[in-house]
Structure formats: structure tokens, C-alpha cells
Amino acid sequence: MTDSIERRSSPVRATRRRFLEVSAASAALLATPWVRRAEAATIQMRALMWGSYLMPDVIAEYEKTYDVSFSPTFFDGNSEAYNKLRVGGTRDFDLVQADGFWPSLYYREGLIRAFDYAAIRNTAHYYPAFQPSNFRLLVDAPTGATFGVPYCWGGYGITYNMSRVDPEKVQSLEILFAPEMAGQLLTSARFEENIAVTGILVSAEMGTQTAPRPDGKPFNPYVLTDEELAEVERRLIAQKSLLLTRYPDNQTLASLLQAGAATTAAEFSQSYRKLNQMNAAGEIPDKFGHVLRPKEGALGWIDTWLISSGVQDGPRLDAAMGFIDMMISPELMAKLAREAGSCSTIDWRADASDLEKELFLMDRSDDIASMHQFDQPSSPEKWERVWSNMQAA
């Protein structure tokens, strides 16, 4: 999805936002006003968000409907946004985006606030997997307060050429390290996904994934032991000679798969969608499959909309909630999917073709419950050392 983690001093400055390349799509959408124009006339709504989700025509409609001005500030990774919020950002921003476990961290540190989830009418259109009763990462456990709403979702799975790859073999992460795949493999240039995915595989092979963990918590691929990290480093070094390349962006990935230079890639699934739409249009001969959840486990992400703790009850809060309500409407989510390739947390199946239902994983949203959410490595220094050792080997 569409792309999210660049934490601390990451050795590779590649972010999920750059990978997914969500276009600044045009969309016009009417929303029922939450506030009277006279009350909102002087409000400037300030958003800390991924630039890939900015849709100018939608923003223009929002400003017209609510008689407010919208001022976005963009970031490439969650750590960057986190630092902006910590340094006075709650006075500078009203709306905030984050994914995975980051919203929980924001709430614990008082950077975002809870609000009346039920008052945002379009939350009624969520797939069950993303309702607060099932998706608990946006709910404060002690109080039951809700502090965010899901927006888009996805995973870091495996896309493969169905005419050239055995579909049984691609169900395992082992295919990304298989000698017989030499020269056919692609992985991203992002070190965290590479390490976390390899951590899922090696922990399954070592039997440590289901064994009691040192911290007493369930397995988390972002909390790996030194022994697991050592094996991850060994596997990544061995993988180097098998890779065609580590792709820097989705355009490069799709081009290499389309040309047949590679047959298998770890990716966020947007290239999978793009290539199959081209196949359906008769533009390319090959059809591609996507394994969202390999048998050893999978990474998943859910981008969310949050409200800064600097927003007090009143017209500003109402305008912020109105913006979120507009952004998650089924009509706009369908537009975002069709123009940008984003997988929606909102159910718009009634307006979707059979191909769209397949490509946008509309009948697979329940899979998110068993996927490991993006998180911050428990020891960024150790992870960076693993990646540096791999690069130098």
C-alpha cells in the first residue's frame, strides 16, 4: 500500500509513498456540511499527510462546501510525521495520516485525540474487518475511545507471471530465495520490508515464530532476536546473486515484469493491478497473480486519518470530521481506486466490475486480521547494520 516507513536514519531513502505513486486524481464530490459557512469562514484546515493522496479537485470542493482553506504539509515516512508532531505539531496541524501501529503511539503520547466515530456517517460503509470491533489498533483499550478511521489498505505480497511460475511454489516466501529463480526475482529497495519479510520466513524455519518470545508477546517481524537477525542477514546475502535488481519504484517494477525480464516480485500489489488491467485490455499477453498472504505469514498496512490533539471541540473539529467523512465516501474511494490503484477499506462492490473486485482484493479484506502490521523496528541500529552488511558482502 500506498507506502509508508522511513524511520530514523534509514540507509535507503525509499518510501512506500514513492513506491505506490498514487496520482493526484481528480474527483468532485458533494458532502453534507458539518458546519455553517459563517462559522467556518476563518478556519484553515492544516493537514500532515502523504502527498500521494492529495486530490486537488476534491480539496477544491471541500473548501467550497465548508468555506474553509486547506493547507497540506507532506511527509515521506511515519517517523518524519512523528517528529513534526512532537515538535509543536499539535498546534500546527489539524488532520494527520499514519499507518500500522503509529496511530497508537501518537495517541499514547497525546499527539492525536479521540472523537465520535459514529458521527462520521460513511464509516457505515467499512468492510467488517475495518470496523472498530474488529480492527482494534485505532481503539484505546482502557477507555474504548476511537481515535482514527481507516482509509486504504494492502500488504507486501508476491506478484508473479502466471504462465512462467508454478503457482504452488509462489505460496511460500521461500521462492524469493530459491536458487532456481536466479535472475527472475525482484524486491524493493526498502530495507525494512526486506528484513521483516525475511524475518517471517526464517522464524518459521527456525520454529521461533510460534514458540514463546523473549518479550512474552506474540511474534512480530519487527521485533526479531539476535539469532533471527543473524539468519536474516545470511539469507539476504545469499539472495543478492539471485536478484535481477532491487527496484526503486513501481514504474520500474511494472516495466520489468511487463517486458518479461523478471517473473516474480515482492511488492505492494499496485503493479499486479496495473498489469492485469493491461492484460484485460489486450495490451499485454501475460496475466499475473498476487499472493497476499504467503503460508509463513505476511506484512500488511492500513493508512488512517487522525485528528490532532490541538483541535478542540467546535467548528474546527466539525470541519475535520467533515473532511474525513468526505474522503471515505464510497464514491470517492471508487474514484481513488480506479485512478490511483489504491485498495479501499470502504465497500464499493456494488459499483465494481468482476475484474475490479478481483484486483482490489474486495473479497479478501478479512485477510488483514492475520497480517503483521507495519511497525518500527525494535532496534533500528541492528536492522541498519544487517542491511549494511548485506550491501557490503
Coordinates of C-alpha atoms in Angstrom, one line a residue:
M1 CA 0.0 0.0 0.0
T2 CA 0.1 3.0 -0.9
D3 CA 3.9 3.3 1.2
S4 CA 5.0 4.4 4.5
I5 CA 8.0 3.8 6.5
E6 CA 11.3 5.7 6.5
R7 CA 12.4 5.7 10.2
R8 CA 15.3 7.5 11.8
S9 CA 18.4 7.3 9.6
S10 CA 17.2 4.7 7.1
P11 CA 20.1 3.7 4.8
V12 CA 17.8 3.6 1.8
R13 CA 15.7 6.7 1.2
A14 CA 12.9 4.8 -0.5
T15 CA 9.4 5.2 0.9
R16 CA 6.1 3.4 0.3
R17 CA 4.6 6.8 -0.8
R18 CA 7.2 6.8 -3.7
F19 CA 6.6 3.2 -4.5
L20 CA 2.8 3.3 -4.9
E21 CA 2.8 6.6 -6.8
V22 CA -0.8 7.4 -6.1
S23 CA -1.7 10.1 -8.6
A24 CA -3.2 13.4 -7.7
A25 CA -6.5 12.1 -9.1
S26 CA -9.4 14.4 -10.0
A27 CA -12.7 13.8 -8.3
A28 CA -15.6 16.0 -7.4
L29 CA -17.8 15.1 -4.5
L30 CA -20.6 16.8 -2.6
A31 CA -20.6 16.4 1.1
T32 CA -23.3 17.4 3.6
P33 CA -21.9 20.4 5.5
W34 CA -21.0 19.7 9.1
V35 CA -20.8 23.4 9.9
R36 CA -22.5 26.6 8.9
R37 CA -20.4 28.6 6.5
A38 CA -20.4 31.6 8.7
E39 CA -18.8 29.6 11.5
A40 CA -16.1 28.0 9.3
A41 CA -15.2 31.1 7.2
T42 CA -12.0 31.8 9.0
I43 CA -10.8 28.2 9.5
Q44 CA -7.7 27.0 7.9
M45 CA -7.6 23.2 7.9
R46 CA -3.9 22.1 8.1
A47 CA -3.1 18.5 7.1
L48 CA 0.0 16.5 7.7
M49 CA -0.4 13.8 5.0
W50 CA 1.1 11.7 2.3
G51 CA 1.2 13.8 -0.9
S52 CA 0.1 10.8 -2.9
Y53 CA -3.4 11.1 -1.5
L54 CA -3.8 14.8 -2.4
M55 CA -6.6 15.2 -4.9
P56 CA -6.9 18.9 -6.0
D57 CA -10.4 18.8 -7.3
V58 CA -11.7 17.1 -4.2
I59 CA -9.9 19.6 -2.0
A60 CA -11.4 22.5 -4.0
E61 CA -14.9 21.0 -3.5
Y62 CA -14.2 20.6 0.2
E63 CA -13.1 24.2 0.5
K64 CA -16.2 25.4 -1.4
T65 CA -18.6 23.3 0.6
Y66 CA -17.2 24.2 4.0
D67 CA -15.9 27.7 3.2
V68 CA -12.5 26.8 4.7
S69 CA -9.0 26.8 3.3
F70 CA -7.0 23.6 3.2
S71 CA -3.2 23.7 3.8
P72 CA -1.3 20.4 3.4
T73 CA 2.2 19.5 4.5
F74 CA 3.6 16.4 3.1
F75 CA 5.9 13.7 4.5
D76 CA 7.6 10.6 3.2
G77 CA 7.6 8.4 6.2
N78 CA 5.9 7.9 9.6
S79 CA 9.0 8.8 11.5
E80 CA 9.1 12.2 9.8
A81 CA 5.5 12.9 10.6
Y82 CA 6.1 11.7 14.2
N83 CA 8.9 14.2 14.7
K84 CA 6.9 17.0 13.2
L85 CA 4.0 16.3 15.6
R86 CA 6.3 16.0 18.6
V87 CA 7.9 19.4 17.9
G88 CA 4.8 21.6 18.4
G89 CA 2.9 19.9 15.6
T90 CA -0.3 19.6 17.5
R91 CA -0.5 23.4 17.3
D92 CA 0.3 23.4 13.6
F93 CA -1.8 20.5 12.2
D94 CA -5.5 19.5 12.4
L95 CA -5.6 16.4 10.3
V96 CA -2.8 13.7 10.3
Q97 CA -2.2 10.5 8.4
A98 CA -0.3 7.4 9.6
D99 CA -0.4 3.6 9.3
G100 CA 0.2 0.4 11.2
F101 CA 1.0 0.8 14.8
W102 CA 1.9 4.5 14.5
P103 CA -1.5 5.9 15.4
S104 CA -1.5 4.0 18.7
L105 CA 1.9 5.6 19.5
Y106 CA 0.5 9.0 18.6
Y107 CA -2.4 8.6 20.9
R108 CA -0.4 7.3 23.8
E109 CA 1.8 10.4 23.6
G110 CA -1.1 12.8 23.4
L111 CA -0.5 13.8 19.8
I112 CA -3.9 13.0 18.5
R113 CA -7.4 13.0 20.0
A114 CA -10.4 10.7 20.2
F115 CA -13.6 11.7 18.5
D116 CA -17.2 10.5 17.9
Y117 CA -16.6 7.7 15.4
A118 CA -20.3 7.1 14.9
A119 CA -20.8 10.8 13.9
I120 CA -18.9 10.2 10.7
R121 CA -21.6 8.7 8.6
N122 CA -19.5 7.0 5.9
T123 CA -17.9 4.7 8.5
A124 CA -21.1 2.6 8.0
H125 CA -19.6 1.5 4.6
Y126 CA -16.5 -0.1 6.1
Y127 CA -15.8 -3.8 5.4
P128 CA -16.3 -5.7 8.7
A129 CA -12.5 -6.2 9.0
F130 CA -12.0 -2.4 9.4
Q131 CA -14.8 -1.7 11.9
P132 CA -13.6 -0.8 15.4
S133 CA -15.0 -4.1 16.8
N134 CA -12.5 -6.0 14.7
F135 CA -9.7 -3.6 13.9
R136 CA -8.5 -2.6 17.4
L137 CA -5.4 -0.6 16.6
L138 CA -7.5 2.6 16.4
V139 CA -9.3 2.0 19.7
D140 CA -7.9 2.9 23.1
A141 CA -8.1 -0.3 25.1
P142 CA -8.6 1.2 28.6
T143 CA -11.4 3.6 27.6
G144 CA -12.8 2.2 24.4
A145 CA -12.3 5.6 22.7
T146 CA -11.8 5.6 18.9
F147 CA -9.0 7.9 17.6
G148 CA -8.8 7.2 13.9
V149 CA -10.5 5.9 10.8
P150 CA -9.0 3.5 8.2
Y151 CA -8.5 4.8 4.6
C152 CA -6.6 2.4 2.3
W153 CA -5.0 -1.0 3.0
G154 CA -2.8 -3.6 1.5
G155 CA 0.1 -5.9 2.0
Y156 CA 3.7 -6.6 0.8
G157 CA 3.0 -9.8 -1.1
I158 CA 4.3 -11.7 -4.1
T159 CA 3.3 -10.9 -7.7
Y160 CA 4.2 -13.5 -10.4
N161 CA 3.8 -14.2 -14.1
M162 CA 1.2 -17.0 -14.1
S163 CA 2.4 -18.5 -17.4
R164 CA 6.0 -18.8 -16.1
V165 CA 5.9 -19.6 -12.4
D166 CA 4.4 -22.6 -10.6
P167 CA 1.5 -21.2 -8.5
E168 CA 2.2 -23.8 -5.8
K169 CA 5.8 -22.6 -5.3
V170 CA 4.8 -19.0 -5.0
Q171 CA 2.6 -19.6 -2.0
S172 CA 5.8 -19.7 0.1
L173 CA 8.2 -16.8 0.8
E174 CA 11.0 -19.4 0.0
I175 CA 10.5 -18.6 -3.7
L176 CA 12.2 -15.2 -3.1
F177 CA 15.4 -17.1 -2.1
A178 CA 15.2 -20.2 -4.4
P179 CA 18.3 -20.8 -6.5
E180 CA 16.2 -21.9 -9.5
M181 CA 14.7 -18.4 -9.6
A182 CA 18.1 -16.7 -10.2
G183 CA 17.8 -13.7 -12.5
Q184 CA 14.0 -13.7 -12.3
L185 CA 13.5 -12.1 -8.9
L186 CA 12.7 -8.5 -7.9
T187 CA 12.5 -7.0 -4.4
S188 CA 12.2 -3.4 -3.4
A189 CA 15.0 -1.1 -2.3
R190 CA 13.3 -0.6 1.1
F191 CA 15.4 -2.3 3.8
E192 CA 12.6 -2.6 6.4
E193 CA 10.2 -4.7 4.3
N194 CA 13.1 -6.9 3.1
I195 CA 14.3 -7.6 6.6
A196 CA 10.7 -8.1 8.0
V197 CA 9.7 -10.5 5.2
T198 CA 12.9 -12.4 5.6
G199 CA 12.3 -12.5 9.4
I200 CA 8.9 -14.0 8.9
L201 CA 10.5 -16.8 6.7
V202 CA 13.4 -17.6 9.0
S203 CA 11.4 -17.5 12.2
A204 CA 9.0 -20.1 10.6
E205 CA 12.0 -22.2 9.6
M206 CA 13.7 -21.9 13.0
G207 CA 10.4 -22.7 14.8
T208 CA 10.7 -19.5 16.8
Q209 CA 7.6 -17.9 15.3
T210 CA 5.2 -20.0 17.3
A211 CA 7.5 -20.5 20.3
P212 CA 7.4 -18.3 23.4
R213 CA 9.0 -15.0 22.6
P214 CA 11.6 -13.2 24.8
D215 CA 9.3 -10.3 25.4
G216 CA 6.3 -12.6 26.2
K217 CA 4.3 -11.2 23.3
P218 CA 3.1 -12.8 20.1
F219 CA 5.6 -12.9 17.2
N220 CA 6.2 -9.5 15.5
P221 CA 8.6 -9.4 12.5
Y222 CA 9.7 -6.0 13.7
V223 CA 10.9 -7.5 17.0
L224 CA 13.5 -10.1 15.9
T225 CA 16.0 -11.7 18.2
D226 CA 19.8 -11.5 17.5
E227 CA 19.7 -15.1 16.3
E228 CA 16.9 -14.4 13.9
L229 CA 18.6 -11.3 12.6
A230 CA 21.8 -13.2 12.0
E231 CA 19.9 -15.7 9.9
V232 CA 18.1 -12.9 8.1
E233 CA 21.4 -11.4 7.2
R234 CA 22.7 -14.7 5.9
R235 CA 19.6 -15.2 3.7
L236 CA 19.7 -11.7 2.3
I237 CA 23.4 -12.1 1.4
A238 CA 22.6 -15.3 -0.4
Q239 CA 19.7 -13.7 -2.1
K240 CA 21.8 -11.0 -3.7
S241 CA 23.1 -13.1 -6.5
L242 CA 19.5 -14.3 -7.4
L243 CA 18.0 -10.8 -7.8
L244 CA 17.7 -9.1 -11.2
T245 CA 17.6 -5.9 -9.2
R246 CA 16.1 -4.1 -6.3
Y247 CA 13.5 -1.8 -7.9
P248 CA 13.3 1.8 -6.8
D249 CA 9.7 2.5 -7.8
N250 CA 6.5 0.9 -9.2
Q251 CA 7.1 2.1 -12.7
T252 CA 10.4 0.3 -12.9
L253 CA 8.8 -2.8 -11.3
A254 CA 5.9 -2.9 -13.7
S255 CA 8.2 -2.3 -16.8
L256 CA 10.5 -5.2 -15.8
L257 CA 7.6 -7.6 -15.3
Q258 CA 5.8 -6.5 -18.4
A259 CA 8.9 -7.0 -20.5
G260 CA 9.4 -10.5 -19.1
A261 CA 12.8 -9.6 -17.7
A262 CA 11.6 -10.9 -14.3
T263 CA 8.8 -13.2 -13.4
T264 CA 8.4 -12.8 -9.6
A265 CA 8.4 -9.8 -7.3
A266 CA 7.7 -8.8 -3.7
E267 CA 5.5 -5.8 -4.0
F268 CA 2.5 -3.8 -2.7
S269 CA 0.2 -5.2 -5.4
Q270 CA -0.3 -2.0 -7.5
S271 CA 1.8 -3.4 -10.3
Y272 CA -0.2 -6.5 -10.2
R273 CA -3.4 -4.4 -10.7
K274 CA -1.9 -2.3 -13.5
L275 CA -0.5 -5.3 -15.4
N276 CA -3.8 -7.3 -15.2
Q277 CA -5.8 -4.2 -16.4
M278 CA -3.4 -4.1 -19.4
N279 CA -3.9 -7.8 -20.0
A280 CA -7.7 -7.4 -19.8
A281 CA -7.5 -4.6 -22.4
G282 CA -5.4 -6.8 -24.7
E283 CA -2.3 -4.7 -24.3
I284 CA -0.1 -7.4 -23.0
P285 CA -0.3 -11.3 -23.3
D286 CA 0.6 -12.3 -19.8
K287 CA -1.7 -12.5 -16.7
F288 CA -0.3 -12.0 -13.3
G289 CA -1.2 -13.5 -9.9
H290 CA -0.7 -12.0 -6.5
V291 CA -0.2 -13.9 -3.2
L292 CA -1.3 -11.5 -0.5
R293 CA -0.6 -13.9 2.4
P294 CA 2.2 -16.5 1.9
K295 CA 2.0 -19.5 4.1
E296 CA 4.7 -18.4 6.5
G297 CA 3.0 -15.1 7.2
A298 CA 2.6 -11.6 5.6
L299 CA 3.1 -7.9 6.1
G300 CA 0.0 -5.6 6.0
W301 CA -0.7 -1.9 6.3
I302 CA -3.7 0.3 6.8
D303 CA -3.4 4.0 6.2
T304 CA -5.6 6.1 8.5
W305 CA -7.0 9.6 9.1
L306 CA -6.4 11.1 12.5
I307 CA -7.2 14.4 14.2
S308 CA -4.5 16.3 16.1
S309 CA -4.9 16.8 19.9
G310 CA -4.6 20.5 19.2
V311 CA -8.1 20.5 17.7
Q312 CA -10.7 21.5 20.3
D313 CA -14.4 20.7 20.2
G314 CA -16.3 23.1 18.0
P315 CA -16.2 24.3 14.3
R316 CA -12.7 23.1 13.7
L317 CA -13.4 19.6 14.9
D318 CA -16.6 19.6 12.9
A319 CA -14.7 20.6 9.8
A320 CA -12.1 18.0 10.4
M321 CA -14.7 15.3 10.8
G322 CA -16.5 16.5 7.7
F323 CA -13.3 16.2 5.7
I324 CA -12.7 12.6 6.8
D325 CA -16.4 11.8 6.0
M326 CA -15.9 13.1 2.5
M327 CA -12.6 11.3 1.9
I328 CA -14.0 7.8 2.9
S329 CA -17.3 8.1 0.9
P330 CA -17.8 5.1 -1.4
E331 CA -17.9 7.3 -4.5
L332 CA -14.6 8.9 -3.7
M333 CA -12.9 5.6 -2.7
A334 CA -14.0 4.1 -6.0
K335 CA -12.6 7.1 -7.8
L336 CA -9.3 6.8 -5.9
A337 CA -9.1 3.1 -6.7
R338 CA -9.7 3.5 -10.4
E339 CA -7.4 6.4 -10.9
A340 CA -4.7 5.6 -8.4
G341 CA -4.8 1.9 -7.8
S342 CA -5.5 2.1 -4.1
C343 CA -7.2 -0.7 -2.3
S344 CA -10.1 0.6 -0.2
T345 CA -11.2 -0.1 3.3
I346 CA -14.7 1.1 2.2
D347 CA -17.0 -1.4 0.4
W348 CA -17.8 -0.1 -3.1
R349 CA -18.5 -3.6 -4.6
A350 CA -22.0 -2.5 -5.7
D351 CA -20.3 -0.3 -8.3
A352 CA -17.4 -2.6 -9.2
S353 CA -16.8 -4.9 -12.1
D354 CA -15.8 -8.5 -11.6
L355 CA -12.2 -7.6 -12.6
E356 CA -12.2 -4.7 -10.1
K357 CA -13.4 -7.0 -7.3
E358 CA -10.5 -9.3 -8.0
L359 CA -7.8 -6.8 -8.5
F360 CA -8.7 -4.6 -5.5
L361 CA -9.0 -7.6 -3.2
M362 CA -12.6 -6.8 -2.3
D363 CA -13.4 -10.3 -1.1
R364 CA -10.1 -10.6 0.8
S365 CA -10.3 -7.8 3.3
D366 CA -10.6 -10.3 6.2
D367 CA -7.0 -11.4 5.4
I368 CA -5.8 -8.2 7.1
A369 CA -6.6 -9.7 10.5
S370 CA -3.9 -12.3 10.1
M371 CA -1.2 -10.0 8.6
H372 CA 1.6 -8.3 10.6
Q373 CA 1.0 -4.6 10.6
F374 CA 3.9 -2.3 9.7
D375 CA 5.8 -1.2 12.7
Q376 CA 9.0 0.4 13.9
P377 CA 11.9 -2.0 14.2
S378 CA 12.7 -2.6 17.9
S379 CA 16.3 -1.9 17.2
P380 CA 16.8 0.3 14.1
E381 CA 20.5 0.3 14.6
K382 CA 20.7 -3.5 14.4
W383 CA 18.5 -3.6 11.3
E384 CA 20.6 -0.9 9.6
R385 CA 23.7 -3.0 10.4
V386 CA 22.2 -6.1 8.8
W387 CA 21.3 -4.2 5.7
S388 CA 24.8 -2.5 5.5
N389 CA 26.5 -5.9 6.0
M390 CA 24.4 -7.3 3.2
Q391 CA 25.2 -4.5 0.9
A392 CA 28.9 -4.8 1.6
A393 CA 29.1 -8.6 1.2

